[in-house]
PDB file of C-alpha atoms and ligand atoms in Angstrom:
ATOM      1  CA  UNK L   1     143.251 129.909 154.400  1.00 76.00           C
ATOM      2  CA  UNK L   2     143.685 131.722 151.220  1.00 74.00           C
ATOM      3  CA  UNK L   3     144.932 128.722 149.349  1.00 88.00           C
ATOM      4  CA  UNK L   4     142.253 126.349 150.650  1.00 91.00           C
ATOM      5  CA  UNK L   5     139.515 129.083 149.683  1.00 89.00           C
ATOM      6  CA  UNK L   6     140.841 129.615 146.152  1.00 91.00           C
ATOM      7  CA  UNK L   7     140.736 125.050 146.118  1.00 95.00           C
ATOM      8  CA  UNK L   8     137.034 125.225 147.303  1.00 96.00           C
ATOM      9  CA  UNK L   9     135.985 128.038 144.396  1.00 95.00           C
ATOM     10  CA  UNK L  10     137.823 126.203 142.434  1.00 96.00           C
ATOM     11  CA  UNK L  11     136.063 122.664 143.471  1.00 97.00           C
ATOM     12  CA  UNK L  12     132.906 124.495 143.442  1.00 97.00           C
ATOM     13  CA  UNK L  13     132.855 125.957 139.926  1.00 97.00           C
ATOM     14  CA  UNK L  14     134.408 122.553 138.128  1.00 97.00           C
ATOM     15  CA  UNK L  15     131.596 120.480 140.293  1.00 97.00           C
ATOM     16  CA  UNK L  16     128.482 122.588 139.207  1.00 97.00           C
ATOM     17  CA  UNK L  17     129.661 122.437 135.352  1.00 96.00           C
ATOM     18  CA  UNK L  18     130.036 117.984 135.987  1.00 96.00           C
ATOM     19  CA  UNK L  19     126.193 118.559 135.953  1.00 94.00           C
ATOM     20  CA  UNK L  20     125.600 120.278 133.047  1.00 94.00           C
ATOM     21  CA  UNK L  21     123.552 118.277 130.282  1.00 92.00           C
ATOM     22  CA  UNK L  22     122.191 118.564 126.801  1.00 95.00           C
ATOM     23  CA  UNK L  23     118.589 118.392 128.510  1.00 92.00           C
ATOM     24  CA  UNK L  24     117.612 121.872 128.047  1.00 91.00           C
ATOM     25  CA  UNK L  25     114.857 121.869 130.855  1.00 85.00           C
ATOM     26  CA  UNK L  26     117.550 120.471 133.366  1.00 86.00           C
ATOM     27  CA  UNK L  27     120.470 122.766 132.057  1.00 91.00           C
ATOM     28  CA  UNK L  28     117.725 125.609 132.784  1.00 89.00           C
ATOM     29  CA  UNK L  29     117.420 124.710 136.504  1.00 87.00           C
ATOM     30  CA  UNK L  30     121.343 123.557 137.193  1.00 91.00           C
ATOM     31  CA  UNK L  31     122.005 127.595 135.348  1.00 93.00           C
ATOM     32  CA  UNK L  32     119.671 129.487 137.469  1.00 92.00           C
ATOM     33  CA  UNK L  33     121.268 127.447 140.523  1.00 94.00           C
ATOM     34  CA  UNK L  34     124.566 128.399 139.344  1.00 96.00           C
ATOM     35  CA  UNK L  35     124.062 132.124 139.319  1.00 97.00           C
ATOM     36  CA  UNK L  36     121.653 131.918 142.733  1.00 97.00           C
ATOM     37  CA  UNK L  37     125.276 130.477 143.975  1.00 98.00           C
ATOM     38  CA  UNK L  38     127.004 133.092 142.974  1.00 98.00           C
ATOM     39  CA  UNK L  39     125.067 135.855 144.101  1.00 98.00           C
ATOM     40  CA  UNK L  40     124.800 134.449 147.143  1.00 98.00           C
ATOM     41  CA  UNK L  41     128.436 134.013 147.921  1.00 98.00           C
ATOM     42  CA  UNK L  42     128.720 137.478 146.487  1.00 98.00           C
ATOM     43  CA  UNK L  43     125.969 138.740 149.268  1.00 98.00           C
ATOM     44  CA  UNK L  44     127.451 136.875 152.096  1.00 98.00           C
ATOM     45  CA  UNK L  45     130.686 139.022 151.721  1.00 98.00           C
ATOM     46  CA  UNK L  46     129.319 142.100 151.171  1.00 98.00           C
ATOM     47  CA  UNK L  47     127.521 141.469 154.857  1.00 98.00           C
ATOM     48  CA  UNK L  48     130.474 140.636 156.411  1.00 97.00           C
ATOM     49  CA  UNK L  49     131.897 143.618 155.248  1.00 97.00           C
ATOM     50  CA  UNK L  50     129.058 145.784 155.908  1.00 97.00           C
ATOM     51  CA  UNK L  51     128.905 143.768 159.791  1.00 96.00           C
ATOM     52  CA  UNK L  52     132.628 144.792 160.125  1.00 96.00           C
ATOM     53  CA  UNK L  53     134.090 141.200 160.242  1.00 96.00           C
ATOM     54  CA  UNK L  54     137.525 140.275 159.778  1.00 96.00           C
ATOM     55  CA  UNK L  55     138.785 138.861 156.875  1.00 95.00           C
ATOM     56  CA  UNK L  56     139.004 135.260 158.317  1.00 96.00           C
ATOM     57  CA  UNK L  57     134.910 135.590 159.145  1.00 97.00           C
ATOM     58  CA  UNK L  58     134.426 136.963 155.952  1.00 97.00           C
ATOM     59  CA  UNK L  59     135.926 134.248 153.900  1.00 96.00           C
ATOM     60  CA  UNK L  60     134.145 131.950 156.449  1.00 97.00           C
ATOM     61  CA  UNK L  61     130.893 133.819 155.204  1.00 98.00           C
ATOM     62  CA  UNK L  62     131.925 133.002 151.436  1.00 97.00           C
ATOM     63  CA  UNK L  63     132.768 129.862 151.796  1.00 98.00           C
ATOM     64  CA  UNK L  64     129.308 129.396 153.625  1.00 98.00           C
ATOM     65  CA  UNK L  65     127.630 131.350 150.387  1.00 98.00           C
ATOM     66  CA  UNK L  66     129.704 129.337 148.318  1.00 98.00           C
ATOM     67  CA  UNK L  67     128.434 125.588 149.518  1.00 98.00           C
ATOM     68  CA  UNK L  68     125.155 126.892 151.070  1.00 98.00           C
ATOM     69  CA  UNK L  69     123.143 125.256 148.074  1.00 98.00           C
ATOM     70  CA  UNK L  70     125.848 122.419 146.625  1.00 98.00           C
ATOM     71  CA  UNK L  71     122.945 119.754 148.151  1.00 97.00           C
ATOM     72  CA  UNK L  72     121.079 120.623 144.867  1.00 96.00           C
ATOM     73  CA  UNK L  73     122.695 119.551 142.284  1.00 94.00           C
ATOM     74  CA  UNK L  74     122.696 116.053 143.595  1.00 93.00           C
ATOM     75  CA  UNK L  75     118.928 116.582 144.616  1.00 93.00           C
ATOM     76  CA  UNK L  76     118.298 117.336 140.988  1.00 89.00           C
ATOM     77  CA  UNK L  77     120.516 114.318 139.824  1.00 86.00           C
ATOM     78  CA  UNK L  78     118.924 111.778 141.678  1.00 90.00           C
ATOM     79  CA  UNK L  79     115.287 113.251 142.052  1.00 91.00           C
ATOM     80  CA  UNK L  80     115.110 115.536 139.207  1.00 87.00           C
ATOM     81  CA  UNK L  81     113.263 117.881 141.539  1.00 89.00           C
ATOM     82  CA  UNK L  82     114.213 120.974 143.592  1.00 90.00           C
ATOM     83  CA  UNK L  83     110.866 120.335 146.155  1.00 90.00           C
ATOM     84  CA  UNK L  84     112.432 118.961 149.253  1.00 92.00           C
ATOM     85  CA  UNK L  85     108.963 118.091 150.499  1.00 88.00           C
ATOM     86  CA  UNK L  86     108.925 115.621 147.309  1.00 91.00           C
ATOM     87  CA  UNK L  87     112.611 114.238 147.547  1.00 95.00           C
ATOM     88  CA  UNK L  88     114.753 115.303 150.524  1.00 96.00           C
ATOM     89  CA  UNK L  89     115.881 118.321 152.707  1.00 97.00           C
ATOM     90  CA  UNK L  90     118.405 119.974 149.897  1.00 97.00           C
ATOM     91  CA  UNK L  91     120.440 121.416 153.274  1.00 98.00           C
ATOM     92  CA  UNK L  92     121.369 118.108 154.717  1.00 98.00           C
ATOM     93  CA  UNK L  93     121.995 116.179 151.502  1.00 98.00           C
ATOM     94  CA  UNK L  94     124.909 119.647 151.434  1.00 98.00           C
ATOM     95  CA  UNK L  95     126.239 118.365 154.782  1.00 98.00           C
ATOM     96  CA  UNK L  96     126.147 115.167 153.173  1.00 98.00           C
ATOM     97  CA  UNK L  97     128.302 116.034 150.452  1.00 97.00           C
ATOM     98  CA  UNK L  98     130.558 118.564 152.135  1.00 98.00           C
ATOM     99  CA  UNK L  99     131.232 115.316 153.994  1.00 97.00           C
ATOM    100  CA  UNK L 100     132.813 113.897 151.408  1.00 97.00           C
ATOM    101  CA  UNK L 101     135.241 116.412 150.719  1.00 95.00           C
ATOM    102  CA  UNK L 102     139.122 115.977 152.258  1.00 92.00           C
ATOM    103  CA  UNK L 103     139.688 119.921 151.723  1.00 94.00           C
ATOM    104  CA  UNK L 104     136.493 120.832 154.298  1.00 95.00           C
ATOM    105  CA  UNK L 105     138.750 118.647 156.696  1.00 94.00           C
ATOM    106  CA  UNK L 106     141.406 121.652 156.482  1.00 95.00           C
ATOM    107  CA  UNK L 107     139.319 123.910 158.136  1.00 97.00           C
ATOM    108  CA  UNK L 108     139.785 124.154 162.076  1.00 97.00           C
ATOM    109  CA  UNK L 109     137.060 121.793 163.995  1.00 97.00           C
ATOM    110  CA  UNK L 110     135.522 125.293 165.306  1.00 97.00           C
ATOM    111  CA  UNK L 111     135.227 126.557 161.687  1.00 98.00           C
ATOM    112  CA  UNK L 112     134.091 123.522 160.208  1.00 98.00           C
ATOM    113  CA  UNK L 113     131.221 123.028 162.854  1.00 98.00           C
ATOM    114  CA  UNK L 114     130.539 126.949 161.936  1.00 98.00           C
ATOM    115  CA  UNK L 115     130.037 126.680 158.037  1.00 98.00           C
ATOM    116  CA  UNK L 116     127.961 122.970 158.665  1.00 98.00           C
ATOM    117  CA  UNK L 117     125.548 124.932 161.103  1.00 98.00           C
ATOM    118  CA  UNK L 118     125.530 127.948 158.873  1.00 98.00           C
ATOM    119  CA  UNK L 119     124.303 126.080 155.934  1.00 98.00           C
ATOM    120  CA  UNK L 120     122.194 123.071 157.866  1.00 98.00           C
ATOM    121  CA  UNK L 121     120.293 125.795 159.108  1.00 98.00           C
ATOM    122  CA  UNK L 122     120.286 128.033 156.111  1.00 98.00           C
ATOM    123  CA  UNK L 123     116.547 126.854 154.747  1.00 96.00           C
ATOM    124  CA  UNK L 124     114.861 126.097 158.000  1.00 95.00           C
ATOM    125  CA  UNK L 125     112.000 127.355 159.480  1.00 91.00           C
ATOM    126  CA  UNK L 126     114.048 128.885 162.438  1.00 94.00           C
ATOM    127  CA  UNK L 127     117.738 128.368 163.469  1.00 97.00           C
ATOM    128  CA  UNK L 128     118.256 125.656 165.830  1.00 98.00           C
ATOM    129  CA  UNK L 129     118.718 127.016 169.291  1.00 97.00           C
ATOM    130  CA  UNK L 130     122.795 127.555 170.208  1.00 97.00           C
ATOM    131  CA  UNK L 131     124.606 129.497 172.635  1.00 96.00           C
ATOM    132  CA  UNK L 132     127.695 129.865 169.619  1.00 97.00           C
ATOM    133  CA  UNK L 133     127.269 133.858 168.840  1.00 96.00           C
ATOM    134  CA  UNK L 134     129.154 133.453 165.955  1.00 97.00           C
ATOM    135  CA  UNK L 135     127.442 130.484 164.415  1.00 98.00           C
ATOM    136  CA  UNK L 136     124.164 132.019 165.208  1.00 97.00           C
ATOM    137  CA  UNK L 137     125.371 135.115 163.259  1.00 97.00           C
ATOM    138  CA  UNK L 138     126.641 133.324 160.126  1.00 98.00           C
ATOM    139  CA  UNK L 139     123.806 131.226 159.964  1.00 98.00           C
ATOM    140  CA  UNK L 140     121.623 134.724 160.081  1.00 98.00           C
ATOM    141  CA  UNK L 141     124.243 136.094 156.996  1.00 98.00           C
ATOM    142  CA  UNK L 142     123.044 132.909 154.414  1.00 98.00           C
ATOM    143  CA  UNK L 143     119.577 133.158 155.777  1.00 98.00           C
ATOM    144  CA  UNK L 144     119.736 137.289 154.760  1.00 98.00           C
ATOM    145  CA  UNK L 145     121.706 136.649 151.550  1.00 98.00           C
ATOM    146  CA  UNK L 146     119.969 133.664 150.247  1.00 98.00           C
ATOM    147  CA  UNK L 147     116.275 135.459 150.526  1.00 98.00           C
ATOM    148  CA  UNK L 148     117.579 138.612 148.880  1.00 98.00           C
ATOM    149  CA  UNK L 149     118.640 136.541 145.658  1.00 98.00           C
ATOM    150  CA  UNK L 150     115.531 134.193 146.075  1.00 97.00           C
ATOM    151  CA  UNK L 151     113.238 137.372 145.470  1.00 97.00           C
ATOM    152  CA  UNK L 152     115.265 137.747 142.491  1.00 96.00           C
ATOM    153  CA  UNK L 153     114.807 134.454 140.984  1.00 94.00           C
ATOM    154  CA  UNK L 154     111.214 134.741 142.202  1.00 92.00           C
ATOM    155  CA  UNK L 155     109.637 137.835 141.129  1.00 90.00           C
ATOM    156  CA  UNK L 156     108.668 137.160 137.722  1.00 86.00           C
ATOM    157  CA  UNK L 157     107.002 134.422 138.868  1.00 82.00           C
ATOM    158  CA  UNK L 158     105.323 136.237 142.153  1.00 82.00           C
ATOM    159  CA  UNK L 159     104.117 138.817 140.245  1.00 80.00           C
ATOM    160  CA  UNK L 160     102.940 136.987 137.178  1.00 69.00           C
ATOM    161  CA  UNK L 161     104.469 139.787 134.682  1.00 55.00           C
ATOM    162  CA  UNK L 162     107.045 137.640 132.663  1.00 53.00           C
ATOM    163  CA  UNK L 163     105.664 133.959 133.015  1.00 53.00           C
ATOM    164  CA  UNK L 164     107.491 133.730 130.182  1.00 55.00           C
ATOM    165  CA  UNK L 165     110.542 133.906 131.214  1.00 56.00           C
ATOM    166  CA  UNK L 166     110.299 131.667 134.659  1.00 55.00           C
ATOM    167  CA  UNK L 167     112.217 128.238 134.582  1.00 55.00           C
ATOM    168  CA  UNK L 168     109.233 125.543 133.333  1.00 52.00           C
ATOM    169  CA  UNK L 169     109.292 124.173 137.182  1.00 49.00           C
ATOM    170  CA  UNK L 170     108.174 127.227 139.194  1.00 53.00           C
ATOM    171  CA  UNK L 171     105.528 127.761 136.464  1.00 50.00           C
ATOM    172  CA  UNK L 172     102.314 127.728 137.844  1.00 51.00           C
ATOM    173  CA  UNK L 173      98.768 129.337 137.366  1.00 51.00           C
ATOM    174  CA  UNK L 174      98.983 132.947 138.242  1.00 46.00           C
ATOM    175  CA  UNK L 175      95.920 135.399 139.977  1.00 48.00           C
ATOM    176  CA  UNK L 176      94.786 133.934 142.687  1.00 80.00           C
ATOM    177  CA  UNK L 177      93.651 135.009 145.402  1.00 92.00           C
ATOM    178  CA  UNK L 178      95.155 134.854 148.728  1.00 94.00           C
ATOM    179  CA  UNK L 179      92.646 132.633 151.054  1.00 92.00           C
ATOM    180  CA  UNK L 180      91.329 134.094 153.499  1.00 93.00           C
ATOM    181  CA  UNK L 181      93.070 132.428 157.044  1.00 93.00           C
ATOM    182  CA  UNK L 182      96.693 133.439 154.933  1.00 94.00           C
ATOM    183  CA  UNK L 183      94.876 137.119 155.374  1.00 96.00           C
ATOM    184  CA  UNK L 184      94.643 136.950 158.364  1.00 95.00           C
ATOM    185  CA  UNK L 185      98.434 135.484 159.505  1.00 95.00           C
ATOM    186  CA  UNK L 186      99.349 139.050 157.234  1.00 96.00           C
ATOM    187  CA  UNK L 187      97.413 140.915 159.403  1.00 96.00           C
ATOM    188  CA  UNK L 188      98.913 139.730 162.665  1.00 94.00           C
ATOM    189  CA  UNK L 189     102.369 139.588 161.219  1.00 91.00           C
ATOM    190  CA  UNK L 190     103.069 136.126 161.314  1.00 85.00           C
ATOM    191  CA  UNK L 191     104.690 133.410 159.250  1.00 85.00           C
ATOM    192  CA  UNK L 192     102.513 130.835 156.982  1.00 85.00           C
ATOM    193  CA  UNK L 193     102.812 127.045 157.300  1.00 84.00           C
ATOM    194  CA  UNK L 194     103.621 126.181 153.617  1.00 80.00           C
ATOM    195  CA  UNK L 195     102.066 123.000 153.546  1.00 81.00           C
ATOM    196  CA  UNK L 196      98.893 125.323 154.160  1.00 85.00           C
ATOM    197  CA  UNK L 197      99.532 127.103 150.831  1.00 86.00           C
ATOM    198  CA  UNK L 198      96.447 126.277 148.748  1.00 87.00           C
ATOM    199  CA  UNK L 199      96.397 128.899 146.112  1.00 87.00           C
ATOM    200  CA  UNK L 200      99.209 130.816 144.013  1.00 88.00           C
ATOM    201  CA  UNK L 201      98.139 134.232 145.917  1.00 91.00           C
ATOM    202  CA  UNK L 202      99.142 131.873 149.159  1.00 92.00           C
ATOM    203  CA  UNK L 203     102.357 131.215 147.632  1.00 90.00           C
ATOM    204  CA  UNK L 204     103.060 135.284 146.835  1.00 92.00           C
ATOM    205  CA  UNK L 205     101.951 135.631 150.626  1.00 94.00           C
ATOM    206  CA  UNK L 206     104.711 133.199 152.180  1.00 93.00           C
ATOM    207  CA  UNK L 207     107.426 134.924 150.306  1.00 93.00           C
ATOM    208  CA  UNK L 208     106.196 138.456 151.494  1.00 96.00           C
ATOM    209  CA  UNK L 209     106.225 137.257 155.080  1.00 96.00           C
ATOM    210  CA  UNK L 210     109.546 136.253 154.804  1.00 95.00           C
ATOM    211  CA  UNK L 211     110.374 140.484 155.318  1.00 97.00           C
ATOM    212  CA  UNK L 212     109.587 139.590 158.891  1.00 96.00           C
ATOM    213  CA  UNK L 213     112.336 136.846 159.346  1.00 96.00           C
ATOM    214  CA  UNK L 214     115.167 139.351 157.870  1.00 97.00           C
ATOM    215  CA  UNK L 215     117.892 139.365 160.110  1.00 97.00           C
ATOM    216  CA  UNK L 216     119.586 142.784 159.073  1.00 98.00           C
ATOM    217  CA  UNK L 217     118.760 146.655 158.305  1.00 97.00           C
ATOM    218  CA  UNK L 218     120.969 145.791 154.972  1.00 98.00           C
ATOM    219  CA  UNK L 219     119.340 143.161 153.729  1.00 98.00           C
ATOM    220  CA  UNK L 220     116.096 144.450 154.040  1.00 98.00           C
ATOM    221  CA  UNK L 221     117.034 147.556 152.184  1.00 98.00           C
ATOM    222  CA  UNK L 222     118.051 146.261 149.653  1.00 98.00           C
ATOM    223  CA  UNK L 223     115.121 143.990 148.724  1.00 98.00           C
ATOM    224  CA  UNK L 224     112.913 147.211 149.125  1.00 98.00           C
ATOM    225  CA  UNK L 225     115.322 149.837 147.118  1.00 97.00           C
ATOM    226  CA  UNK L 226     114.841 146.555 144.289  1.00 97.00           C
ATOM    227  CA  UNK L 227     111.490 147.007 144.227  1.00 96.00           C
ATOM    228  CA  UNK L 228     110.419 142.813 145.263  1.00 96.00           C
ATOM    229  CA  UNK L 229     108.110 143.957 147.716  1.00 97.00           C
ATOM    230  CA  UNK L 230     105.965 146.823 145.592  1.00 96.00           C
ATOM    231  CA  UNK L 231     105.734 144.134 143.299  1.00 94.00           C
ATOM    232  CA  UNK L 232     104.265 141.338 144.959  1.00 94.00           C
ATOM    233  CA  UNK L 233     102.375 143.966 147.234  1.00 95.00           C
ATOM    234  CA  UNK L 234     101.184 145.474 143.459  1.00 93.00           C
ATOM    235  CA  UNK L 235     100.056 141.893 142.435  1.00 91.00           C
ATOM    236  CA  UNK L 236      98.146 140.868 145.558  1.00 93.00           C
ATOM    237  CA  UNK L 237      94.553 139.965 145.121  1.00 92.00           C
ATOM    238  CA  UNK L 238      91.975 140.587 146.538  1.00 94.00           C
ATOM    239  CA  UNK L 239      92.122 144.027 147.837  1.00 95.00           C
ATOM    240  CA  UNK L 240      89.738 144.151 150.670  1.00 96.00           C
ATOM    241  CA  UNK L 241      90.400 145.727 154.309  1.00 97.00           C
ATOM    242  CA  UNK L 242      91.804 143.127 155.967  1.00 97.00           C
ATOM    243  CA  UNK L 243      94.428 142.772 153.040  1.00 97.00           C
ATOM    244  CA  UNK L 244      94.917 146.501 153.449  1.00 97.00           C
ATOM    245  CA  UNK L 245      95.525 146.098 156.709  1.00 97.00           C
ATOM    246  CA  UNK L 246      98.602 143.237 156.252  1.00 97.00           C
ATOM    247  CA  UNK L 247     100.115 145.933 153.756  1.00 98.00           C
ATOM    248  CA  UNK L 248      99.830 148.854 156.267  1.00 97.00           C
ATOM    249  CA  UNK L 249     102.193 147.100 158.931  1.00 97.00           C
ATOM    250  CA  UNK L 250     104.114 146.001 157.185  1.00 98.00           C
ATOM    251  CA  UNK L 251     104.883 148.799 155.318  1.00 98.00           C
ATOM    252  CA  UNK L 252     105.724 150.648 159.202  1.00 97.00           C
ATOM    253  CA  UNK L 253     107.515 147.530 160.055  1.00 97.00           C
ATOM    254  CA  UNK L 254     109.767 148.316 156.941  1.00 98.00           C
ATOM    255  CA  UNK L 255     109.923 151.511 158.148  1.00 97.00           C
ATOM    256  CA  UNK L 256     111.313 150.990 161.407  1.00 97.00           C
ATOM    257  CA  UNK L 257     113.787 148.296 160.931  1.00 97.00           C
ATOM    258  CA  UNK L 258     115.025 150.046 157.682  1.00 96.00           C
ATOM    259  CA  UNK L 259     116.286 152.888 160.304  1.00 96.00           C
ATOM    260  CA  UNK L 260     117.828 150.439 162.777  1.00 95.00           C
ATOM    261  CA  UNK L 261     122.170 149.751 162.521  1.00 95.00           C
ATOM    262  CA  UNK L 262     123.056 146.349 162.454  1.00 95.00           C
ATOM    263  CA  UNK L 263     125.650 145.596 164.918  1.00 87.00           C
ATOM    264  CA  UNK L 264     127.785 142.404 164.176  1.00 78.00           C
ATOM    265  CA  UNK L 265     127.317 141.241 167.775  1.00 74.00           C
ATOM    266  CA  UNK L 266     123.725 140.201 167.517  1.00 66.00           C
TER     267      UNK L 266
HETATM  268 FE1  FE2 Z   1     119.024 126.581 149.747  1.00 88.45          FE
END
């Protein structure tokens, strides 16, 4: 296993670099994708080791990180795009490709069918129904890792303070305000249909709600003790009761699941 893992790193590494170009727009997007990669291999580990997982589950949970996103780059080369709504779903074009490789092949059939659920369900609106604990858990590991880096990429642009420095496709017109049915989905805790999202302040709103699909005590920690949520909370507009009302639960819902232990049999 160690061998194979060092081969897909390896593979991994040397593939994202084949789509490096002098375009500096497109070199922009295939960079930040790059690092997003390996942060999120790098927070898929450090879950595993926090969960108490063997070291076979948590090079499983690497290798997951690892290839979670590889989809992209081929999105981007044949769409030039990164919207799957506008090209197609960046998680299966990754099955797709992991397809093609002979190495994935060396991986049992059970571990193999583990790391394609992990990351086919990695950007979905829920994970597919299965009675597998331990694919349900890995796929709840990317989910948890890949949302703590995304509100790293993201907050410049949620919060409109360095427009400047966000990559020229997530640039769009900042201070909105939220509309007023996303208002009320905050207030009863739910989760936003995105094709619903009609204003920038919608868009802020979506990635807030996305506190309420964190699988573990961990992750959510940490995306508080970085400060994403003050932020977009800071930047939300306007600031009437019902808005108020969105931030006061979930501020206790922070509260209480920030003092619940994660157990790795969930
Ligand atoms: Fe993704």
């Amino acid at each position: 296993m160690k061998n194979l893992w060092k081969e897909m790193h390896t593979w991994m590494a040397n593939y994202m670099k084949s789509f490096y170009t002098e375009d500096a727009e497109v070199q922009n997007g295939i960079h930040l994708k790059e690092l997003h990669t390996g942060y999120v291999t790098a927070h898929c580990r450090e879950l595993a080791v926090h969960l108490g997982l063997g070291e076979h589950e948590r090079r499983l949970a690497e290798i997951v990180g690892l290839f979670h996103d590889v989809g992209r780059f081929r999105q981007y080369s044949l769409y030039r795009t990164f919207n799957d709504a506008q090209s197609e779903d960046h998680a299966d074009l990754g099955l797709k490709v992991l397809s093609e490789l002979p190495f994935m092949k060396e991986l049992s059939e059970e571990d193999e069918a583990l790391v394609r659920f992990a990351i086919g369900n990695h950007n979905k609106r829920v994970i597919a129904p299965t009675e597998d604990r331990r694919k349900l858990r890995m796929a709840k590991i990317i989910r948890d890792a890949d949302k703590l880096d995304i509100y790293r990429v993201l907050r410049p642009y949620l919060t409109g303070t360095d427009m400047e420095g966000a990559p020229n496709f997530i640039k769009v017109q900042a201070g909105q305000e939220v509309s007023p049915d996303f208002i009320e989905i905050f207030v009863a805790g739910g989760q936003a249909d995105y094709h619903q999202i009609r204003t920038h302040g919608d868009r802020k709103l979506v990635r807030l709600l996305w506190v309420y699909d964190i699988n573990f005590s961990w992750t959510l920690q940490r995306i508080v003790e970085a400060g994403y949520v003050d932020d977009i909370i800071a930047s939300l507009e306007p600031r009437n009761e019902r808005m108020e009302l969105g931030i006061e639960r979930l501020r206790s819902y922070i509260a209480e699941k920030c003092r619940t232990e994660d157990r790795m049999d969930i």
